[in-house]
Amino acid sequence: MEYLFLGLAIALVLGFEFVNGFHDTANAVATVIYTNTLKPVYAVVWSGIWNLLGVLTSSGTVAFAIVSLLPADLMVNDASDSSLVMVLALLISAIIWNLGTWYLGLPVSSTHSLIGAITGIAIAHSLLSLERNWWDGINASKMLEVLVSLLVSPLLGFCGAVILFLISKALFQREDLYSPPSEKEPPLWIRAVLVLTCTGVSFAHGSNDGQKGVGLMMLILIVFLPSLFALNLDTSPQAIARLVATSNSVIPIFESQISGTIIEASSDELIATSRAELTKFLQPEGQLNENIWRSLISESQSVNEYLSQSDNLRDIAIGDRRQVRNDLYLMSMAIGKIGKLETPTKLANLPNQDVIIDFKNQLDRILKFIPYWVKVAIAIALGLGTMIGWQRVVVTVGEKIGTEHLNYAQGATSEMVTMTAIATANYFGLPVSTTHILSSGIAGTMVANRAGLQIDTVKKLLLAWGLTLPSCIFLGFITYAIGLFVIHH
């Protein structure tokens, strides 16, 4: 039965990326198809190749930024039922919304869909716990960080496209560049520019948006197959030895924050208490106190016991690998939260705080790894989705945003702004919406060209954008609650 659910979960995450291809990846090929620069089949294959390269060369920071939004206690929950339902509810909710908006020809954000579903699951999980407030499961700081990037990026797309279009109009005064496309292929140099910008958006999209599917796939593998994917089993003996040494170095730093007696021994009861303390600390209301430092000490000692026994993570008993991951995860997330706290004991004020940061980075290298086959599978799903569902979004982008049809200069400038914005977001590890940036950029070029906007389309886009979060919150809440009810009854 577990393998049946595993197959279903993998099919759903590939389905999510397939539907994502209808929306976000279709934006990358919209301008070259609409302007007759490339035939649809060539544009889609070309975009798919560069999406694949973008996914393969991605760092993984965006992938795990999405996963980190999930409730901490669900991420370290040994009871697999809740984690299983969480994964399925997340994917089903996002797919339902993305398919519905695609059918209406509305380019919406798959990122918003995911975040909304995650929020709904977090709220449902908190409410069903009875003893917690409804907002306790929401990773508020990370959620705010992601939402700000999603709100600011369309504004940057609009304003950047206006400025770049006006600059290009001043520098390149050629009438054919600003005329609606004909049925014939445009001049070679215009085609080259549009293919180049399509390539840039496709690569940037793969390196950012493709990572979201990668993160979801890794979440599934960790939940269902912890013996193989809970830890990076290919970690070198040298890296393990260095982690043990660094762990021993940070323990005295943690001890310096404790005024009372320090307990050296680590019993099972003490370890269980430490895990509970760190899990509670990672909730929005969690406060930094001496118990957190004691818990970090206890967890460090416990992990050292595991890692000191062998220089190969494969030697850790299969049944223990998930718990070792949980311990590493709790320490990494707790150190990350301490680093963002504005308190007298914040990370920046600790002695040798660079050692603690290095410790966290070493933990993350064992936790945040991505096999190449996962990246390839996600990239293929994106490409196939684009091949099948591109037409609805291309028509919306090319004809329904402005009162004039999209011209060559508008297509090129909006895509240049889009790929620059996504590349910047990649640098900071922030998930952004290709759909929102490109649609806003095209609207900006229409305004800059003194063309009007089709108010009905703009209203529909804004309504779809505005409804995505609350709708997906509701879907996530309902699907998670129903899933738990079915599992437990």
CSV table of C-alpha atoms in Angstrom, one decimal, residues 106-443:
chain,number,residue,atom,x,y,z
A,106,LEU,CA,-5.5,32.7,-17.4
A,107,PRO,CA,-1.8,32.7,-16.8
A,108,VAL,CA,-1.5,32.4,-13.0
A,109,SER,CA,1.4,31.6,-10.7
A,110,SER,CA,2.2,28.0,-9.8
A,111,THR,CA,4.3,29.4,-7.0
A,112,HIS,CA,1.3,31.2,-5.5
A,113,SER,CA,-0.7,27.9,-5.8
A,114,LEU,CA,1.9,26.0,-3.8
A,115,ILE,CA,2.3,28.6,-1.1
A,116,GLY,CA,-1.5,28.9,-0.7
A,117,ALA,CA,-1.8,25.1,-0.4
A,118,ILE,CA,1.0,24.9,2.1
A,119,THR,CA,-0.6,27.7,4.2
A,120,GLY,CA,-4.0,25.8,4.1
A,121,ILE,CA,-2.3,22.6,5.3
A,122,ALA,CA,-0.5,24.4,8.0
A,123,ILE,CA,-3.7,26.0,9.3
A,124,ALA,CA,-5.6,22.7,9.2
A,125,HIS,CA,-2.7,20.9,11.0
A,126,SER,CA,-2.7,23.5,13.8
A,127,LEU,CA,-6.5,23.5,14.2
A,128,LEU,CA,-6.7,19.7,14.3
A,129,SER,CA,-4.0,19.6,17.0
A,130,LEU,CA,-6.6,21.3,19.2
A,131,GLU,CA,-4.0,22.7,21.7
A,132,ARG,CA,-2.6,25.2,19.2
A,133,ASN,CA,-3.6,28.4,17.6
A,134,TRP,CA,-4.6,28.3,13.9
A,135,TRP,CA,-1.5,30.3,12.9
A,136,ASP,CA,1.1,28.2,14.8
A,137,GLY,CA,2.0,26.0,11.9
A,138,ILE,CA,2.8,28.8,9.5
A,139,ASN,CA,6.5,29.7,9.1
A,140,ALA,CA,5.8,33.4,9.3
A,141,SER,CA,9.2,34.8,8.6
A,142,LYS,CA,9.9,32.6,5.6
A,143,MET,CA,6.3,33.1,4.3
A,144,LEU,CA,6.7,36.9,4.5
A,145,GLU,CA,10.0,36.7,2.7
A,146,VAL,CA,8.5,34.7,-0.2
A,147,LEU,CA,5.4,36.8,-0.4
A,148,VAL,CA,7.3,40.0,-0.6
A,149,SER,CA,9.4,38.6,-3.5
A,150,LEU,CA,6.2,37.5,-5.3
A,151,LEU,CA,4.5,40.9,-4.8
A,152,VAL,CA,7.6,43.0,-5.7
A,153,SER,CA,8.6,41.0,-8.8
A,154,PRO,CA,5.6,42.0,-10.9
A,155,LEU,CA,6.1,45.6,-10.1
A,156,LEU,CA,9.7,45.3,-11.1
A,157,GLY,CA,8.6,43.5,-14.3
A,158,PHE,CA,6.2,46.3,-15.2
A,159,CYS,CA,8.5,49.2,-14.4
A,160,GLY,CA,11.6,47.6,-15.9
A,161,ALA,CA,9.8,46.8,-19.1
A,162,VAL,CA,8.5,50.4,-19.4
A,163,ILE,CA,12.1,51.8,-19.0
A,164,LEU,CA,13.7,49.2,-21.3
A,165,PHE,CA,11.1,49.6,-24.0
A,166,LEU,CA,11.5,53.4,-24.0
A,167,ILE,CA,15.3,53.1,-24.1
A,168,SER,CA,15.1,50.7,-27.0
A,169,LYS,CA,12.7,53.0,-28.9
A,170,ALA,CA,15.1,55.8,-28.5
A,171,LEU,CA,18.1,53.8,-29.6
A,172,PHE,CA,16.6,51.7,-32.4
A,173,GLN,CA,14.3,53.8,-34.5
A,174,ARG,CA,13.1,51.2,-36.9
A,175,GLU,CA,9.4,51.0,-37.7
A,176,ASP,CA,9.3,47.3,-38.4
A,177,LEU,CA,10.5,46.6,-34.8
A,178,TYR,CA,7.4,48.2,-33.4
A,179,SER,CA,4.9,46.9,-35.8
A,180,PRO,CA,2.5,44.0,-35.1
A,181,PRO,CA,3.9,40.7,-36.5
A,182,SER,CA,2.9,39.5,-39.9
A,183,GLU,CA,2.4,36.0,-41.0
A,184,LYS,CA,5.9,36.0,-42.5
A,185,GLU,CA,9.0,35.4,-40.5
A,186,PRO,CA,10.6,38.6,-39.1
A,187,PRO,CA,14.1,39.7,-40.3
A,188,LEU,CA,16.9,37.5,-39.2
A,189,TRP,CA,18.3,39.9,-36.6
A,190,ILE,CA,15.0,40.3,-34.9
A,191,ARG,CA,14.5,36.5,-34.9
A,192,ALA,CA,18.0,36.2,-33.3
A,193,VAL,CA,17.1,38.7,-30.5
A,194,LEU,CA,13.8,37.0,-29.8
A,195,VAL,CA,15.3,33.5,-29.7
A,196,LEU,CA,18.0,34.8,-27.4
A,197,THR,CA,15.5,36.3,-25.0
A,198,CYS,CA,13.3,33.1,-25.2
A,199,THR,CA,16.5,31.1,-24.3
A,200,GLY,CA,17.3,33.3,-21.4
A,201,VAL,CA,13.7,33.1,-19.9
A,202,SER,CA,13.6,29.3,-20.4
A,203,PHE,CA,17.0,28.8,-18.7
A,204,ALA,CA,16.0,31.2,-15.9
A,205,HIS,CA,12.6,29.6,-15.5
A,206,GLY,CA,14.1,26.1,-15.2
A,207,SER,CA,16.7,27.3,-12.7
A,208,ASN,CA,13.9,28.9,-10.5
A,209,ASP,CA,10.5,27.5,-11.2
A,210,GLY,CA,11.7,24.0,-12.0
A,211,GLN,CA,13.3,23.9,-8.6
A,212,LYS,CA,9.8,23.9,-6.9
A,213,GLY,CA,9.0,20.6,-8.5
A,214,VAL,CA,12.4,19.3,-7.5
A,215,GLY,CA,11.8,20.3,-3.9
A,216,LEU,CA,8.4,18.6,-3.9
A,217,MET,CA,9.9,15.4,-5.4
A,218,MET,CA,12.6,15.4,-2.7
A,219,LEU,CA,10.0,15.8,-0.1
A,220,ILE,CA,8.1,12.8,-1.4
A,221,LEU,CA,11.3,10.7,-1.5
A,222,ILE,CA,12.2,11.7,2.0
A,223,VAL,CA,8.8,10.9,3.4
A,224,PHE,CA,8.3,7.6,1.6
A,225,LEU,CA,11.9,6.3,1.2
A,226,PRO,CA,13.9,7.7,4.2
A,227,SER,CA,16.3,4.8,4.1
A,228,LEU,CA,17.6,6.0,0.7
A,229,PHE,CA,16.9,9.8,0.7
A,230,ALA,CA,16.8,11.0,4.3
A,231,LEU,CA,20.6,11.7,4.1
A,232,ASN,CA,23.1,12.3,1.3
A,233,LEU,CA,24.6,8.8,1.4
A,234,ASP,CA,27.3,9.9,-0.9
A,235,THR,CA,28.8,12.3,1.6
A,236,SER,CA,32.6,11.7,1.8
A,237,PRO,CA,34.4,10.4,4.8
A,238,GLN,CA,36.3,13.6,5.0
A,239,ALA,CA,33.1,15.7,5.1
A,240,ILE,CA,31.7,13.4,7.9
A,241,ALA,CA,34.9,13.8,9.9
A,242,ARG,CA,34.8,17.5,9.4
A,243,LEU,CA,31.2,17.7,10.6
A,244,VAL,CA,32.0,15.8,13.8
A,245,ALA,CA,35.0,18.1,14.5
A,246,THR,CA,32.9,21.2,13.9
A,247,SER,CA,30.1,19.8,16.0
A,248,ASN,CA,32.6,19.4,18.9
A,249,SER,CA,33.7,23.0,18.3
A,250,VAL,CA,30.2,24.5,18.5
A,251,ILE,CA,29.2,22.7,21.7
A,252,PRO,CA,31.4,25.0,23.9
A,253,ILE,CA,29.8,28.0,22.1
A,254,PHE,CA,26.3,26.8,22.9
A,255,GLU,CA,27.4,26.1,26.5
A,256,SER,CA,28.6,29.7,26.9
A,257,GLN,CA,24.9,30.7,26.7
A,258,ILE,CA,23.9,28.6,29.7
A,259,SER,CA,24.2,29.9,33.2
A,260,GLY,CA,23.1,26.8,35.1
A,261,THR,CA,24.4,23.2,35.2
A,262,ILE,CA,25.3,21.6,32.0
A,263,ILE,CA,24.2,17.9,31.6
A,264,GLU,CA,26.9,16.0,29.7
A,265,ALA,CA,25.2,12.6,29.4
A,266,SER,CA,22.5,12.1,26.7
A,267,SER,CA,19.8,9.7,27.7
A,268,ASP,CA,16.9,8.8,25.4
A,269,GLU,CA,14.6,10.8,27.5
A,270,LEU,CA,16.8,13.9,27.3
A,271,ILE,CA,17.1,13.5,23.5
A,272,ALA,CA,13.3,13.3,23.1
A,273,THR,CA,12.9,16.4,25.3
A,274,SER,CA,15.5,18.2,23.1
A,275,ARG,CA,13.7,17.3,19.9
A,276,ALA,CA,10.4,18.6,21.3
A,277,GLU,CA,12.0,21.8,22.5
A,278,LEU,CA,13.6,22.6,19.1
A,279,THR,CA,10.3,21.7,17.3
A,280,LYS,CA,8.4,24.1,19.5
A,281,PHE,CA,11.1,26.8,19.0
A,282,LEU,CA,10.6,26.5,15.2
A,283,GLN,CA,7.0,27.5,15.5
A,284,PRO,CA,6.2,31.2,15.1
A,285,GLU,CA,5.7,31.8,18.8
A,286,GLY,CA,8.9,29.9,19.8
A,287,GLN,CA,11.2,31.9,22.0
A,288,LEU,CA,15.0,31.6,22.5
A,289,ASN,CA,16.0,30.5,26.0
A,290,GLU,CA,18.5,28.4,27.8
A,291,ASN,CA,16.5,25.2,27.0
A,292,ILE,CA,17.1,25.8,23.3
A,293,TRP,CA,20.9,26.0,23.9
A,294,ARG,CA,20.7,22.8,26.0
A,295,SER,CA,18.7,21.1,23.3
A,296,LEU,CA,21.3,22.1,20.6
A,297,ILE,CA,24.0,20.7,22.9
A,298,SER,CA,22.1,17.4,23.4
A,299,GLU,CA,21.3,17.0,19.7
A,300,SER,CA,25.0,17.7,18.7
A,301,GLN,CA,26.2,15.1,21.1
A,302,SER,CA,23.6,12.6,19.9
A,303,VAL,CA,24.5,13.1,16.2
A,304,ASN,CA,28.2,12.8,17.1
A,305,GLU,CA,27.5,9.4,18.5
A,306,TYR,CA,26.0,8.3,15.2
A,307,LEU,CA,28.6,9.9,13.0
A,308,SER,CA,31.6,8.9,15.0
A,309,GLN,CA,30.9,5.2,14.6
A,310,SER,CA,31.7,5.1,10.9
A,311,ASP,CA,33.0,7.4,8.1
A,312,ASN,CA,30.1,6.2,5.8
A,313,LEU,CA,26.5,7.3,6.2
A,314,ARG,CA,25.4,4.0,4.6
A,315,ASP,CA,26.6,2.3,7.8
A,316,ILE,CA,23.8,4.0,9.8
A,317,ALA,CA,21.1,1.5,10.5
A,318,ILE,CA,18.3,1.9,7.9
A,319,GLY,CA,15.7,2.3,10.7
A,320,ASP,CA,17.7,5.2,12.2
A,321,ARG,CA,18.4,7.3,9.1
A,322,ARG,CA,15.1,9.2,9.3
A,323,GLN,CA,15.7,10.1,12.9
A,324,VAL,CA,19.3,11.2,12.2
A,325,ARG,CA,17.9,13.4,9.5
A,326,ASN,CA,15.3,14.9,11.8
A,327,ASP,CA,18.1,15.7,14.3
A,328,LEU,CA,20.2,17.4,11.7
A,329,TYR,CA,17.2,19.2,10.3
A,330,LEU,CA,16.1,20.6,13.7
A,331,MET,CA,19.6,21.9,14.4
A,332,SER,CA,20.0,23.5,11.0
A,333,MET,CA,16.6,25.2,11.2
A,334,ALA,CA,17.1,26.3,14.8
A,335,ILE,CA,20.4,27.9,14.0
A,336,GLY,CA,18.9,29.6,11.0
A,337,LYS,CA,16.1,31.0,13.1
A,338,ILE,CA,18.6,32.2,15.8
A,339,GLY,CA,20.5,33.9,13.1
A,340,LYS,CA,17.4,36.0,12.3
A,341,LEU,CA,16.4,36.9,15.8
A,342,GLU,CA,16.9,40.5,17.0
A,343,THR,CA,17.8,39.6,20.6
A,344,PRO,CA,20.9,40.3,22.8
A,345,THR,CA,21.9,36.6,22.2
A,346,LYS,CA,21.4,36.7,18.4
A,347,LEU,CA,23.9,34.8,16.3
A,348,ALA,CA,26.0,37.8,15.3
A,349,ASN,CA,26.8,38.5,19.0
A,350,LEU,CA,28.0,35.0,19.8
A,351,PRO,CA,31.7,34.2,20.0
A,352,ASN,CA,33.1,32.4,16.9
A,353,GLN,CA,29.7,32.8,15.2
A,354,ASP,CA,31.4,31.9,11.9
A,355,VAL,CA,32.0,28.4,13.3
A,356,ILE,CA,28.2,28.0,13.9
A,357,ILE,CA,27.4,29.2,10.4
A,358,ASP,CA,29.9,26.7,9.0
A,359,PHE,CA,28.3,24.0,11.1
A,360,LYS,CA,24.9,24.9,9.6
A,361,ASN,CA,26.3,24.8,6.1
A,362,GLN,CA,27.8,21.4,6.7
A,363,LEU,CA,24.5,20.1,8.0
A,364,ASP,CA,22.6,21.5,5.0
A,365,ARG,CA,25.0,19.7,2.6
A,366,ILE,CA,23.9,16.4,4.1
A,367,LEU,CA,20.3,17.3,4.1
A,368,LYS,CA,19.8,19.4,0.9
A,369,PHE,CA,21.0,17.2,-1.9
A,370,ILE,CA,19.3,16.5,-5.3
A,371,PRO,CA,20.0,13.5,-7.5
A,372,TYR,CA,20.3,14.3,-11.2
A,373,TRP,CA,17.5,12.0,-12.2
A,374,VAL,CA,15.1,14.0,-10.1
A,375,LYS,CA,16.1,17.2,-12.0
A,376,VAL,CA,15.8,15.4,-15.4
A,377,ALA,CA,12.3,14.0,-14.6
A,378,ILE,CA,11.0,17.4,-13.5
A,379,ALA,CA,12.5,19.1,-16.6
A,380,ILE,CA,10.9,16.5,-18.9
A,381,ALA,CA,7.5,17.0,-17.3
A,382,LEU,CA,7.8,20.8,-17.8
A,383,GLY,CA,8.7,20.4,-21.4
A,384,LEU,CA,5.9,17.9,-22.1
A,385,GLY,CA,3.4,20.2,-20.4
A,386,THR,CA,4.5,23.1,-22.6
A,387,MET,CA,4.1,21.1,-25.8
A,388,ILE,CA,0.5,20.3,-25.0
A,389,GLY,CA,-0.8,23.3,-23.3
A,390,TRP,CA,1.0,26.3,-24.7
A,391,GLN,CA,-1.7,27.7,-27.0
A,392,ARG,CA,-4.2,29.2,-24.5
A,393,VAL,CA,-1.5,31.2,-22.7
A,394,VAL,CA,0.2,32.3,-25.9
A,395,VAL,CA,-3.0,33.8,-27.2
A,396,THR,CA,-3.6,35.6,-23.9
A,397,VAL,CA,-0.1,37.0,-23.8
A,398,GLY,CA,0.0,38.0,-27.5
A,399,GLU,CA,-3.4,39.5,-28.0
A,400,LYS,CA,-5.5,39.9,-24.9
A,401,ILE,CA,-3.3,42.1,-22.6
A,402,GLY,CA,-3.0,45.1,-24.7
A,403,THR,CA,-5.4,46.7,-27.2
A,404,GLU,CA,-2.7,46.2,-29.9
A,405,HIS,CA,-1.1,42.9,-30.8
A,406,LEU,CA,2.3,42.2,-29.3
A,407,ASN,CA,5.1,43.6,-31.5
A,408,TYR,CA,8.8,42.4,-31.7
A,409,ALA,CA,10.3,45.0,-29.4
A,410,GLN,CA,7.6,44.4,-26.7
A,411,GLY,CA,8.3,40.7,-26.8
A,412,ALA,CA,12.0,41.1,-26.5
A,413,THR,CA,12.1,43.8,-23.8
A,414,SER,CA,9.5,42.0,-21.6
A,415,GLU,CA,11.5,38.7,-21.8
A,416,MET,CA,14.8,40.5,-21.1
A,417,VAL,CA,13.3,42.0,-17.9
A,418,THR,CA,11.8,38.6,-17.0
A,419,MET,CA,15.0,36.7,-17.2
A,420,THR,CA,16.9,39.4,-15.3
A,421,ALA,CA,14.4,39.4,-12.5
A,422,ILE,CA,14.4,35.6,-12.2
A,423,ALA,CA,18.2,35.4,-12.3
A,424,THR,CA,18.3,38.0,-9.5
A,425,ALA,CA,15.8,35.9,-7.5
A,426,ASN,CA,17.9,32.8,-8.0
A,427,TYR,CA,20.9,34.6,-6.5
A,428,PHE,CA,18.9,35.3,-3.3
A,429,GLY,CA,17.2,31.9,-3.3
A,430,LEU,CA,13.7,33.4,-3.7
A,431,PRO,CA,10.9,31.7,-5.6
A,432,VAL,CA,9.2,34.1,-8.0
A,433,SER,CA,6.5,33.8,-10.7
A,434,THR,CA,7.5,33.8,-14.3
A,435,THR,CA,3.9,34.3,-15.2
A,436,HIS,CA,3.5,37.4,-13.1
A,437,ILE,CA,6.7,39.0,-14.2
A,438,LEU,CA,6.2,38.4,-17.9
A,439,SER,CA,2.5,39.4,-18.0
A,440,SER,CA,3.4,42.6,-16.0
A,441,GLY,CA,6.3,43.3,-18.3
A,442,ILE,CA,4.1,43.0,-21.4
A,443,ALA,CA,1.5,45.3,-19.8
